[in-house]
Short mmCIF file of C-alpha atoms in Angstrom, two decimals:
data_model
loop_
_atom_site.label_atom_id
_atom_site.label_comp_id
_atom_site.label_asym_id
_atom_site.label_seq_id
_atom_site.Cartn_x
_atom_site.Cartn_y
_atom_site.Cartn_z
CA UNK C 9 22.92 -125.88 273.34
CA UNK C 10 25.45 -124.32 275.52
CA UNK C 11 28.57 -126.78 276.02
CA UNK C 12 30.56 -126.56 279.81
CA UNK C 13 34.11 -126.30 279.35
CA UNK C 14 36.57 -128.61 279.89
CA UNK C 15 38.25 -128.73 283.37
CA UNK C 16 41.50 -126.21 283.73
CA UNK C 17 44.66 -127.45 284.69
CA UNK C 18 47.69 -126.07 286.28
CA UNK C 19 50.52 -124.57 284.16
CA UNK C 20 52.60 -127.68 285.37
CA UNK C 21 50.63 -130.09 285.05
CA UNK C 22 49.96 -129.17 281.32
CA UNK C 23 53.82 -129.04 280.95
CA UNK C 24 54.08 -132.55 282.43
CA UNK C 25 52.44 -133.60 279.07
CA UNK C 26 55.91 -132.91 277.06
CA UNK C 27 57.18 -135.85 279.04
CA UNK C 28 60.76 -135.97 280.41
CA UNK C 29 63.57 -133.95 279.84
CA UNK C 30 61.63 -131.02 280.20
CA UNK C 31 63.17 -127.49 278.35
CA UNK C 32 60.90 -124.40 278.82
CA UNK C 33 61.05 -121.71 276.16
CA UNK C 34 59.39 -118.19 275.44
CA UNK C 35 58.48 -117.12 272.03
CA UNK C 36 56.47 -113.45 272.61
CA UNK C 37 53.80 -113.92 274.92
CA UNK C 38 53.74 -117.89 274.24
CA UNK C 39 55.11 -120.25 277.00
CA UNK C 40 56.69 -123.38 275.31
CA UNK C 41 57.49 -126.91 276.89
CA UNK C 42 59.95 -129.12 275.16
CA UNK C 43 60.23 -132.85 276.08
CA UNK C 44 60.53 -136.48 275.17
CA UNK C 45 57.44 -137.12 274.56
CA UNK C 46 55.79 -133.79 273.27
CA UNK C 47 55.94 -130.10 272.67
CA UNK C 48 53.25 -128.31 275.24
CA UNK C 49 52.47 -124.60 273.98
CA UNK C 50 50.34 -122.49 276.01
CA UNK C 51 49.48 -119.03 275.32
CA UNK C 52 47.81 -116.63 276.62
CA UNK C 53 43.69 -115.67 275.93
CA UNK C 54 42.92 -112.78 274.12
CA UNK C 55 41.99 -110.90 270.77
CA UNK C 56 44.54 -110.47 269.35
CA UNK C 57 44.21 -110.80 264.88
CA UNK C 58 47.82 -111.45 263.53
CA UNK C 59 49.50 -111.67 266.49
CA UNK C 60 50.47 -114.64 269.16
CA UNK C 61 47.76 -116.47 270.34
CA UNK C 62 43.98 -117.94 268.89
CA UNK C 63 42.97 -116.90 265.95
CA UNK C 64 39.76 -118.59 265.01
CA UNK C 65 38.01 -121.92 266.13
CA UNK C 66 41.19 -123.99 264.02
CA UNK C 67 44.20 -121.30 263.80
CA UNK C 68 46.80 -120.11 266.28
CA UNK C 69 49.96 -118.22 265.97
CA UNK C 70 52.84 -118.20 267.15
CA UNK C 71 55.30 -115.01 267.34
CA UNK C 72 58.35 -113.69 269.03
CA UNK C 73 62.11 -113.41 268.96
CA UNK C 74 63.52 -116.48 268.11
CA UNK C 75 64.09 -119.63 269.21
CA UNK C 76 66.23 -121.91 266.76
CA UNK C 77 66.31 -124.87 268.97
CA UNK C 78 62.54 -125.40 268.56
CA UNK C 79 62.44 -125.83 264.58
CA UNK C 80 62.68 -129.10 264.27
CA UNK C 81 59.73 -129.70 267.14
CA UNK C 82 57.30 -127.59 264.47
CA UNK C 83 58.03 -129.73 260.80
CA UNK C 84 54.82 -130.36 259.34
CA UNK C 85 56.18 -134.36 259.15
CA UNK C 86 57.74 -136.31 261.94
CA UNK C 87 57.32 -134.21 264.82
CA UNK C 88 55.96 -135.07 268.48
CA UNK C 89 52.73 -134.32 268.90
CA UNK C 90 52.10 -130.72 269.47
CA UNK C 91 49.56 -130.05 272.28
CA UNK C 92 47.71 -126.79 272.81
CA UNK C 93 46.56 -124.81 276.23
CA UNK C 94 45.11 -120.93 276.58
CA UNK C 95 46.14 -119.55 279.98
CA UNK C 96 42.54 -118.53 281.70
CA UNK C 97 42.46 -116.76 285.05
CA UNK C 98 41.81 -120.45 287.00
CA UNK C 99 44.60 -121.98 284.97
CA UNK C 100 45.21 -123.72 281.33
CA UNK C 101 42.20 -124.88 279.24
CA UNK C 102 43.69 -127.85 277.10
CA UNK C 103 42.45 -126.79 273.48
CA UNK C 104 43.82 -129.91 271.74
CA UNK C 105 46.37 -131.55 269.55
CA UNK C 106 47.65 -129.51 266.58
CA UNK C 107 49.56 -129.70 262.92
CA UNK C 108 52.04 -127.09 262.29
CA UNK C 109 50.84 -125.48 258.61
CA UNK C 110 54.04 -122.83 258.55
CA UNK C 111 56.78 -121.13 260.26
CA UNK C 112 59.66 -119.81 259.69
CA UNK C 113 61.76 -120.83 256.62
CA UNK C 114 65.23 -120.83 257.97
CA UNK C 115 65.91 -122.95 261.53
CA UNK C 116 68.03 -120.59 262.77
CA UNK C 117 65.45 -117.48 262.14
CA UNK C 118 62.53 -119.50 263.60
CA UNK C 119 60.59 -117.05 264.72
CA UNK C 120 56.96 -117.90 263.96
CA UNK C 121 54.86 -120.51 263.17
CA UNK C 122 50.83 -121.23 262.34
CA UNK C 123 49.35 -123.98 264.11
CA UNK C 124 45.78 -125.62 263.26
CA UNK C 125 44.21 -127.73 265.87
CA UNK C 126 42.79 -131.28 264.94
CA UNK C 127 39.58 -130.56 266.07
CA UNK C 128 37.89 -127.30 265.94
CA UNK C 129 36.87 -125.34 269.00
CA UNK C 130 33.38 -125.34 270.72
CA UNK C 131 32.06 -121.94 270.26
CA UNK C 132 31.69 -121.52 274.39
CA UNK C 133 36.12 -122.66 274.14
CA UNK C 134 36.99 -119.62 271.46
CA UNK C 135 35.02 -117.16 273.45
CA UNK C 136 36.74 -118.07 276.67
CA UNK C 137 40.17 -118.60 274.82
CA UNK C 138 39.52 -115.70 272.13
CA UNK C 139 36.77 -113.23 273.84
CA UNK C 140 34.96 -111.30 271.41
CA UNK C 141 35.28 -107.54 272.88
CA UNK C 142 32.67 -104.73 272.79
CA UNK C 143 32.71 -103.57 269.50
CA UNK C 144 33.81 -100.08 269.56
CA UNK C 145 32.44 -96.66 267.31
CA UNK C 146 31.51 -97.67 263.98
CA UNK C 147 30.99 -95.48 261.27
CA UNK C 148 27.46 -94.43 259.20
CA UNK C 149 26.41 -95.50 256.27
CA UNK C 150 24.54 -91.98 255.03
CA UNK C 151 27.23 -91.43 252.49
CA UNK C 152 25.33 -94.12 249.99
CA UNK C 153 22.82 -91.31 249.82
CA UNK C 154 25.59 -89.70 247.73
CA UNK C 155 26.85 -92.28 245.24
CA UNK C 156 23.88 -91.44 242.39
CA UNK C 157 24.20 -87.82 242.66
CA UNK C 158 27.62 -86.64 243.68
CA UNK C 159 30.23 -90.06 243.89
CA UNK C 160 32.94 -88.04 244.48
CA UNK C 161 31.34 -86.80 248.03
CA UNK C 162 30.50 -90.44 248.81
CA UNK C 163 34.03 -91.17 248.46
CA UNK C 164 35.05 -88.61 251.16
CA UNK C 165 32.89 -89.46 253.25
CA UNK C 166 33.37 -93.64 253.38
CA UNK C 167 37.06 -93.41 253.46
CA UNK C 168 37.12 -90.85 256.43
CA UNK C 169 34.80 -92.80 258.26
CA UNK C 170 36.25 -96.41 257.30
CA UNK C 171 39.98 -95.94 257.61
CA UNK C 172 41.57 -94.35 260.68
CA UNK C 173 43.48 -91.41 260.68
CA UNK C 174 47.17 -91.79 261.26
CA UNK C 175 50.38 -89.53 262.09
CA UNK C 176 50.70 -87.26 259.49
CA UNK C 177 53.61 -88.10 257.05
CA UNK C 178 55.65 -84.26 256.46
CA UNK C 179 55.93 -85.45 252.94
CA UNK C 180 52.72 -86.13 252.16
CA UNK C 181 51.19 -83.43 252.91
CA UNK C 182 52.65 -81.90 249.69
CA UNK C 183 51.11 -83.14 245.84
CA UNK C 184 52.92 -86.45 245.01
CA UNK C 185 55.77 -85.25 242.57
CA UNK C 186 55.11 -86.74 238.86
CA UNK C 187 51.43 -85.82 239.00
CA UNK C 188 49.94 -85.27 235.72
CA UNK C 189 48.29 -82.09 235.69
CA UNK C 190 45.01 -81.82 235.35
CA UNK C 191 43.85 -85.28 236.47
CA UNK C 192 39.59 -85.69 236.66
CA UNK C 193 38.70 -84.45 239.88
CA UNK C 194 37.66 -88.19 241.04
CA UNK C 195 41.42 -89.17 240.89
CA UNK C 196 42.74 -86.35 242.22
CA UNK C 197 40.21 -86.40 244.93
CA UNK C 198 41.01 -89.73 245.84
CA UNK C 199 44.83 -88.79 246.16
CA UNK C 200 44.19 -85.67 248.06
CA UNK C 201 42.55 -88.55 250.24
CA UNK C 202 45.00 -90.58 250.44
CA UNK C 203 47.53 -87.47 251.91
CA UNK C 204 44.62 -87.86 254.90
CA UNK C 205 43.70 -91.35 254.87
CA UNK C 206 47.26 -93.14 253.73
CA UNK C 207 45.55 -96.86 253.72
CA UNK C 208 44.07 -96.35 250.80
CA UNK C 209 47.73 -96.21 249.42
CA UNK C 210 48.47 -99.51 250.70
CA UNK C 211 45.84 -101.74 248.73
CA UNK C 212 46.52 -105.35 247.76
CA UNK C 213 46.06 -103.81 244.45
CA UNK C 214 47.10 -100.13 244.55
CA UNK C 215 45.86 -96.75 243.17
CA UNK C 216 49.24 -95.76 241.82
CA UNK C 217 50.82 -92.95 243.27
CA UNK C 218 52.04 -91.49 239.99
CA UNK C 219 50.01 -92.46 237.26
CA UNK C 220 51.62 -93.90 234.31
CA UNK C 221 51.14 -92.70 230.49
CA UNK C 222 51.21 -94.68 227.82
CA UNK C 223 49.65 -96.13 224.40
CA UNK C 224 48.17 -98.70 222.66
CA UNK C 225 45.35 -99.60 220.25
CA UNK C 226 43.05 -97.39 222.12
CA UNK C 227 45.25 -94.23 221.63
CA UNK C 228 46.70 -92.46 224.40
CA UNK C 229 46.25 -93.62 228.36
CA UNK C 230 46.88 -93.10 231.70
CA UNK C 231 47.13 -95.74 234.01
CA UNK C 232 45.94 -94.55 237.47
CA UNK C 233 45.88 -98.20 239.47
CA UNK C 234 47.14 -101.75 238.54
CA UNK C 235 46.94 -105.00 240.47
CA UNK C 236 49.21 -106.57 243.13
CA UNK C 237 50.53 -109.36 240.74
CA UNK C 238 50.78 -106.92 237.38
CA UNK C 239 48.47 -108.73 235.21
CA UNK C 240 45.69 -106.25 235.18
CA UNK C 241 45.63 -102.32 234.93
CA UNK C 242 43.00 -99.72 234.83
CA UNK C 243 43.63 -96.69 232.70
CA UNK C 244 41.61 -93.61 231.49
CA UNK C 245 42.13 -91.44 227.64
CA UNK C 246 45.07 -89.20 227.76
CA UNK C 247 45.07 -86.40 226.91
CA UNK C 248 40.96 -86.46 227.43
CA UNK C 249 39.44 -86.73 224.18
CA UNK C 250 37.26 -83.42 225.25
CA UNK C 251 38.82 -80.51 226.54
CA UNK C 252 37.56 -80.59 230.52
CA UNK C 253 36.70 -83.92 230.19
CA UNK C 254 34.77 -84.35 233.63
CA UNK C 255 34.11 -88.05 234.20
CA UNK C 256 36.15 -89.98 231.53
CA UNK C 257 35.44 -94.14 231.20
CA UNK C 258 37.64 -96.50 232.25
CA UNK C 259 39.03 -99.28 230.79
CA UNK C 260 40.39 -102.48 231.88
CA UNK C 261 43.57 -103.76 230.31
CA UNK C 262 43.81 -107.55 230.76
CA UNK C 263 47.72 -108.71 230.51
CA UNK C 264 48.91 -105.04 229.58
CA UNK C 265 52.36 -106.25 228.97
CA UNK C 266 51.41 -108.53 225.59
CA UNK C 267 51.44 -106.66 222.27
CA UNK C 268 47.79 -107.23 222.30
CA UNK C 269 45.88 -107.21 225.57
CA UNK C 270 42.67 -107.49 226.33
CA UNK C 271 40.72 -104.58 226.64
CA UNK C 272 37.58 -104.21 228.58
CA UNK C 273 35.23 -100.65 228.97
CA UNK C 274 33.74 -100.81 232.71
CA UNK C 275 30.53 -100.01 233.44
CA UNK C 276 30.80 -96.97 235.30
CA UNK C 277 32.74 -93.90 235.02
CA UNK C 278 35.55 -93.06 236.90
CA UNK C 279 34.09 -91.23 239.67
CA UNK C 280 31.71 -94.07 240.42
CA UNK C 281 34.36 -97.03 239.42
CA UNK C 282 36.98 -95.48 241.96
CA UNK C 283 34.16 -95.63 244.43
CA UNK C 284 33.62 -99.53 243.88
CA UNK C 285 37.65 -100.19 243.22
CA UNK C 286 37.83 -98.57 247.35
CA UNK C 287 34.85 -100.62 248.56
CA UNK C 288 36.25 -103.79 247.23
CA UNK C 289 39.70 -102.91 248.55
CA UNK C 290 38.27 -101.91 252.05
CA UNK C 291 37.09 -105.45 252.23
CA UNK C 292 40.09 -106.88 251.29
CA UNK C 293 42.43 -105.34 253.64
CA UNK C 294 39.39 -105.69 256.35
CA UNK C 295 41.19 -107.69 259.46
CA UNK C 296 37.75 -109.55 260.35
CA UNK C 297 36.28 -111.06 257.79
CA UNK C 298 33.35 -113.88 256.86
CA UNK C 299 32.41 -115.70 253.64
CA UNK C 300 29.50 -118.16 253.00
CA UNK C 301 29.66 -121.06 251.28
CA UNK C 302 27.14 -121.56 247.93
CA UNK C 303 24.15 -121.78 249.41
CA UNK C 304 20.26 -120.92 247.96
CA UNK C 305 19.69 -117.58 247.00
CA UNK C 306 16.14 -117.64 249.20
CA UNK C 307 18.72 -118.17 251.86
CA UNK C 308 19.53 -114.36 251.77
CA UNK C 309 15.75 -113.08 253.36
CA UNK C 310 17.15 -112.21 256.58
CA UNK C 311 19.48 -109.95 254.93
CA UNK C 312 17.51 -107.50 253.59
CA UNK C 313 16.44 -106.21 256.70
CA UNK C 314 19.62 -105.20 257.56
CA UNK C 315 21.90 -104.46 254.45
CA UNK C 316 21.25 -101.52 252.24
CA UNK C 317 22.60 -101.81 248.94
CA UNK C 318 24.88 -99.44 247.06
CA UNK C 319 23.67 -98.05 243.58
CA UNK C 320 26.51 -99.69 241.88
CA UNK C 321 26.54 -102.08 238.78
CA UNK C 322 28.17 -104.99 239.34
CA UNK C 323 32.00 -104.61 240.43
CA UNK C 324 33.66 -107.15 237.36
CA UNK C 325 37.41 -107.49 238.37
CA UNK C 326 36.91 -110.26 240.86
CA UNK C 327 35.52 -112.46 237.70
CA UNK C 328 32.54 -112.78 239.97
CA UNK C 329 30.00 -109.96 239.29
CA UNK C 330 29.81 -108.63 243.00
CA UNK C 331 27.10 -106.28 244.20
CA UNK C 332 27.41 -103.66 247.34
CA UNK C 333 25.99 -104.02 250.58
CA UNK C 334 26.31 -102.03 253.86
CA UNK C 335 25.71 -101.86 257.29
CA UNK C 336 27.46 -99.97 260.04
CA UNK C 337 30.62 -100.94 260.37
CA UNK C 338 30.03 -104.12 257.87
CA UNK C 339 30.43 -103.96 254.18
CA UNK C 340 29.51 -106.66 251.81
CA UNK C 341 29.37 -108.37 248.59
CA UNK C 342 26.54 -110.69 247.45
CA UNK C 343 27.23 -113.11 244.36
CA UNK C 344 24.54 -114.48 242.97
CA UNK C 345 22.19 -115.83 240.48
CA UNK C 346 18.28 -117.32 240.81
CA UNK C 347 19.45 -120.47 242.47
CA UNK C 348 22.53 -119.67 244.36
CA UNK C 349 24.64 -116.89 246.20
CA UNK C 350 28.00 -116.69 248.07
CA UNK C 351 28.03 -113.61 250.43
CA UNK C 352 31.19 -112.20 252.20
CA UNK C 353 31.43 -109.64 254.97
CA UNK C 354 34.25 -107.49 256.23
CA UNK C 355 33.90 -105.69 259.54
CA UNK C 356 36.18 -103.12 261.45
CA UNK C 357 35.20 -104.79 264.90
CA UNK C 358 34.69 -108.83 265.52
CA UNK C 359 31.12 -108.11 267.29
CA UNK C 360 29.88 -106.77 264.48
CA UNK C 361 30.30 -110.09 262.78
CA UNK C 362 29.27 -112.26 265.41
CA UNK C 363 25.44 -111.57 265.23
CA UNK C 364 25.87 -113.10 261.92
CA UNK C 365 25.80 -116.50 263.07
CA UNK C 366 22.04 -116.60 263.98
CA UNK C 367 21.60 -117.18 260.49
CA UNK C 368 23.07 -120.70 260.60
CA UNK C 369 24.79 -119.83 257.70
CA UNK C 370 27.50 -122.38 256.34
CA UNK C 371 30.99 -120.72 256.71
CA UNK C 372 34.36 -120.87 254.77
CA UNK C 373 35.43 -118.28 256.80
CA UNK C 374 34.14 -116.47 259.93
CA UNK C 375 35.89 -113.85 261.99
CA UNK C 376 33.15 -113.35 263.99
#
């Protein structure tokens, strides 16, 4: 059932809260009140992910040049009260009272901060306060036709429709210097990529630039992509064990700094393992994103009608056996067994998340 919203106020009157002594700050697009009885912030309505303003139906930021004199006003402990306010055309919808959960480390550099309300948001507030917008081109999803016959195609074709194009770098136009020669033509296809598509560069967990050689139990190696915190690598045979070696395996080195790591053979071969490594990575860099909590597998029906699966095994690194699933403009990952799943979603607009909640679904996260 549709909720009315609260009354609006005027901006003074919601400053009035803040009590006496009233000091009136701007951090970036945020108005701030300052007085003896609380600190008022209002900003201003809008989508805007990772910026000032509402994030989601708990979360709002905070960001802008700085204002040392408010530190002490956002400590976790002993502060005022904090009260919240979006600026709407008619005037200030009070959101609530709120908990600062971080900011800036140094008082004198305090610059941001992360605010989560006491009481979540009505879904009619965030969509007055944080209006979902018309989602805007999204790209196909015809490229899965691809993956079982020619991976390396399927590759082109997701990142150049995924990940936008940027201004092109002069120096990246030209073959990354320390290249190994030779490299299987899924790696090098996926740096020749990355000269056009540079995001896929910048993963959590990167595809490195200039692969690395080295040796171990297994012989000879190259290490072509490692993760963010350096306990994991991926690595292929080198020199290839057969002359033209088209599609080598890949193997996952757990630790790879002991004297003797873990060593793991993935289930697919390069081509098609570089194509789950990107899909997984897409998601995680995604700015809107939605997870499920457990819930029963028969829970997932209303899925099927609109997710197509990718003909991938099971992507292992995540320790949770994740299949593919796409829409346009959504990609996701179902974990599951016969009783239960977790599902998570990453979109390149918010609408295309939003239908999601028809399915009642219990969130732990929803961008949407």
């Amino acid at each position: 059932m549709t909720q009315p919203l609260p009354s609006l106020t005027t901006e003074a009157a919601a400053l009035s809260v803040a009590g006496a002594g009233l000091r009136r700050y701007k951090m970036g697009p945020a108005l701030i009140g300052a007085g003896a009885d609380a600190t008022v912030v209002i900003v201003e309505s809008g989508d805007n992910p990772g910026v000032s303003g509402v994030q989601d139906s708990t979360e709002v930021l905070l960001r802008g040049d700085g204002v040392p004199a408010l530190d002490s006003r956002f400590d976790f402990w002993d502060a005022l009260p904090i009260h919240l306010f979006a600026r709407l055309d008619q005037g200030c919808l009070l959101l609530g009272t709120a908990r600062c959960r971080g900011k800036s480390s140094a008082p004198a550099d305090f610059d941001h901060a992360t605010l989560e309300l006491h009481q979540p948001l009505t879904r009619e507030m965030l969509d007055a306060v944080r209006p979902v917008p018309v989602p805007g081109p999204v790209p196909k999803v015809d490229w899965v036709d691809y993956v079982e016959t020619d991976s390396i195609r399927a590759l082109e074709s997701f990142v150049l429709g995924w990940f936008p194009t940027e201004e092109a770098d002069p120096a990246g136009t030209e073959s990354a210097a320390g290249e190994p020669d030779d490299l299987p033509e899924a790696l090098a296809a996926f740096h020749r990529l990355g000269r056009l598509r540079p995001a896929i560069h910048r993963f959590r967990n990167p595809v490195l630039k200039q692969p690395r050689r080295t040796s171990g139990s297994l012989g000879g190696r190259l290490v072509f992509a490692m993760d963010g915190e350096r306990t994991r690598d991926w690595s292929i045979p080198w020199p290839p064990h057969e002359l033209g070696e088209a599609d080598p395996r890949v193997w996952l080195t757990e630790d790879p700094f002991l004297a003797d790591p873990e060593t793991i053979l993935e289930e697919e071969p390069l081509s098609r393992f570089l194509m789950q490594y990107t899909l997984n990575e897409a998601m995680n860099a995604a700015v809107y994103q939605a997870t499920t909590y457990s819930m029963p597998t028969a829970r997932l029906a209303p899925l099927w009608s609109m997710l197509r699966p990718v003909p991938l095994s099971p992507f292992l690194p995540t320790y949770t056996a994740e299949e593919f699933f796409v829409a346009p403009g959504l990609l996701t990952t179902i974990s599951s067994d016969e009783n239960e799943a977790v599902v998570a979603f990453a979109a390149l607009h918010r609408a295309t998340l939003t239908p999601l909640l028809e399915h009642e679904f219990r969130w732990s996260r929803f961008d949407g």
